Structure formats: structure tokens, C-alpha cells
Coordinates of C-alpha atoms in Angstrom, one line a residue:
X1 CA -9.8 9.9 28.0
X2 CA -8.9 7.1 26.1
X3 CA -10.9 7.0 23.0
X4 CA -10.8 2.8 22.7
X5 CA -11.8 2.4 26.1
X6 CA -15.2 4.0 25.6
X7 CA -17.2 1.0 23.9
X8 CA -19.3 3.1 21.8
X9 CA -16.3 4.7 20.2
X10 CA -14.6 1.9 20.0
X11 CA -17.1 0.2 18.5
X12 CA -17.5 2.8 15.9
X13 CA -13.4 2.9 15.5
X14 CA -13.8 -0.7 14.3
X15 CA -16.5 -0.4 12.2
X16 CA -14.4 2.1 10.0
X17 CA -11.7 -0.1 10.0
X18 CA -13.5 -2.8 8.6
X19 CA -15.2 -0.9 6.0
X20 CA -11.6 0.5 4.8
X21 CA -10.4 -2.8 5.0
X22 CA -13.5 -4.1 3.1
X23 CA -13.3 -1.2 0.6
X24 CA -9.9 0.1 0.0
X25 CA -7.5 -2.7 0.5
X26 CA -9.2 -5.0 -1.5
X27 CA -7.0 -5.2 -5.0
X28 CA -9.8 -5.5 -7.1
X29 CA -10.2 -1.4 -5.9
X30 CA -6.9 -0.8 -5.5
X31 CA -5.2 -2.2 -8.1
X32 CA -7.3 -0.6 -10.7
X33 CA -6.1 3.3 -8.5
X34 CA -2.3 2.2 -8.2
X35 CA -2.0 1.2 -11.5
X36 CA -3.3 4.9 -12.6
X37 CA -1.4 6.8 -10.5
X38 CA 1.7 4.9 -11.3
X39 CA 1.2 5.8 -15.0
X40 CA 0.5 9.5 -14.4
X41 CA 3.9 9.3 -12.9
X42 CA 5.7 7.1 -15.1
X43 CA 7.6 9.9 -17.2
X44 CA 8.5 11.9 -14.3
X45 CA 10.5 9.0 -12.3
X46 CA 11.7 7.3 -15.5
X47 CA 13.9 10.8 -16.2
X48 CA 14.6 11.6 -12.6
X49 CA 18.1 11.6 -12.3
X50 CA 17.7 11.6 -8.4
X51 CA 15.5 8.5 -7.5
X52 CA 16.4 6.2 -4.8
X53 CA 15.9 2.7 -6.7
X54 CA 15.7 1.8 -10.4
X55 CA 13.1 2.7 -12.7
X56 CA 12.4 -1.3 -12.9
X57 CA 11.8 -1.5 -9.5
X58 CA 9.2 1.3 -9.9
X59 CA 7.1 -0.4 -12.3
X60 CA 7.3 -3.7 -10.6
X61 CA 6.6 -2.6 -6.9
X62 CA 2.5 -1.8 -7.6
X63 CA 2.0 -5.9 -8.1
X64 CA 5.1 -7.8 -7.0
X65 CA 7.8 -8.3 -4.0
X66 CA 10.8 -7.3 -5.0
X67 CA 14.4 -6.0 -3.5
X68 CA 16.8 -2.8 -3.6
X69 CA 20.4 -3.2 -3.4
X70 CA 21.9 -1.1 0.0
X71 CA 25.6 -1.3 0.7
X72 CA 25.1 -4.3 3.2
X73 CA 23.2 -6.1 0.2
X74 CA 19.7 -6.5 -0.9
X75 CA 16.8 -6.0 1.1
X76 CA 13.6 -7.6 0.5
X77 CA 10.4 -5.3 -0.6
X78 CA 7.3 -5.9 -0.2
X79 CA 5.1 -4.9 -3.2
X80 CA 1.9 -2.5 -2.8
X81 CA -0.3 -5.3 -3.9
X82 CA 0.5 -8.0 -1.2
X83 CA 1.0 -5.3 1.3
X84 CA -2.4 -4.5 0.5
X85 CA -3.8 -8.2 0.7
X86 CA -1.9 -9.1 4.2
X87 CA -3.2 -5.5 5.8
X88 CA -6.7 -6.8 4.9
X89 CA -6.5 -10.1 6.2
X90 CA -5.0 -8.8 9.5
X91 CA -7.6 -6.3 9.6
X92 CA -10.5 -8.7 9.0

């Protein structure tokens, strides 16, 4: 059984993705969470010798687009905040 082709539960489905679209990808909410959790980690990826793009692109990624270098040349990012904003307006 198809869980989407059962109206009830499809109609339910939707209903939570609209609240989570409502609720958590709104940036006003969001924003406020990524921004904390980016500083609790701040130390740790500034000194990790491993990391996969720059320390700059780190802090820039939570509210803008940005790009990483590969060998066949940059590739564009897109940041957590508009990721957030276009996901929401999809959604809704």
C-alpha cells in the first residue's frame, strides 16, 4: 500500500509538510538555530586540518551563496539560508 494514495494519509502527509515548511524553514527560526550551531562549532573547523573547503567558506555558507574550487573549477554553492527560503516556497 501506497501511503499517498490513501487520501486520509495523504492529507495528513501534507499537513506536516506545511507546518515544517511554515515552522522550520522560515529564517526568521532558522537563522537564529544555524547561526548557534555554527558558533558552537567554529573552533573545531577553524583548526581542522582536514576540512574539505576553507574556513571562509564555513562562516559564509549559513547566509550567503557561495563557491568551492574542484579541479575542473568552481562550483556554485548554495547557502543554508536561501536553500531554506526556496524549499519553503516550493513547499507552500
Amino acid at each position: 500500500m501506497v501511503p499517498l494514495a490513501v487520501p486520509s494519509l495523504r492529507e495528513r502527509y501534507l499537513r506536516y509538510v506545511e507546518e515544517m515548511a511554515r515552522t522550520w524553514l522560515d529564517w526568521e527560526r532558522l537563522g537564529p538555530l544555524a547561526r548557534k550551531y555554527q558558533a558552537l562549532i567554529d573552533a573545531d573547523v577553524q583548526t581542522d586540518t582536514r576540512k574539505l573547503e576553507s574556513y571562509e567558506a564555513f562562516k559564509n555558507m549559513v547566509e550567503q551563496d557561495g563557491q568551492i574550487m574542484w579541479t575542473r573549477g568552481p562550483t556554485p554553492r548554495i547557502g543554508l539560508k536561501n536553500f531554506a527560503e526556496q524549499r519553503r516556497a516550493f513547499l507552500l
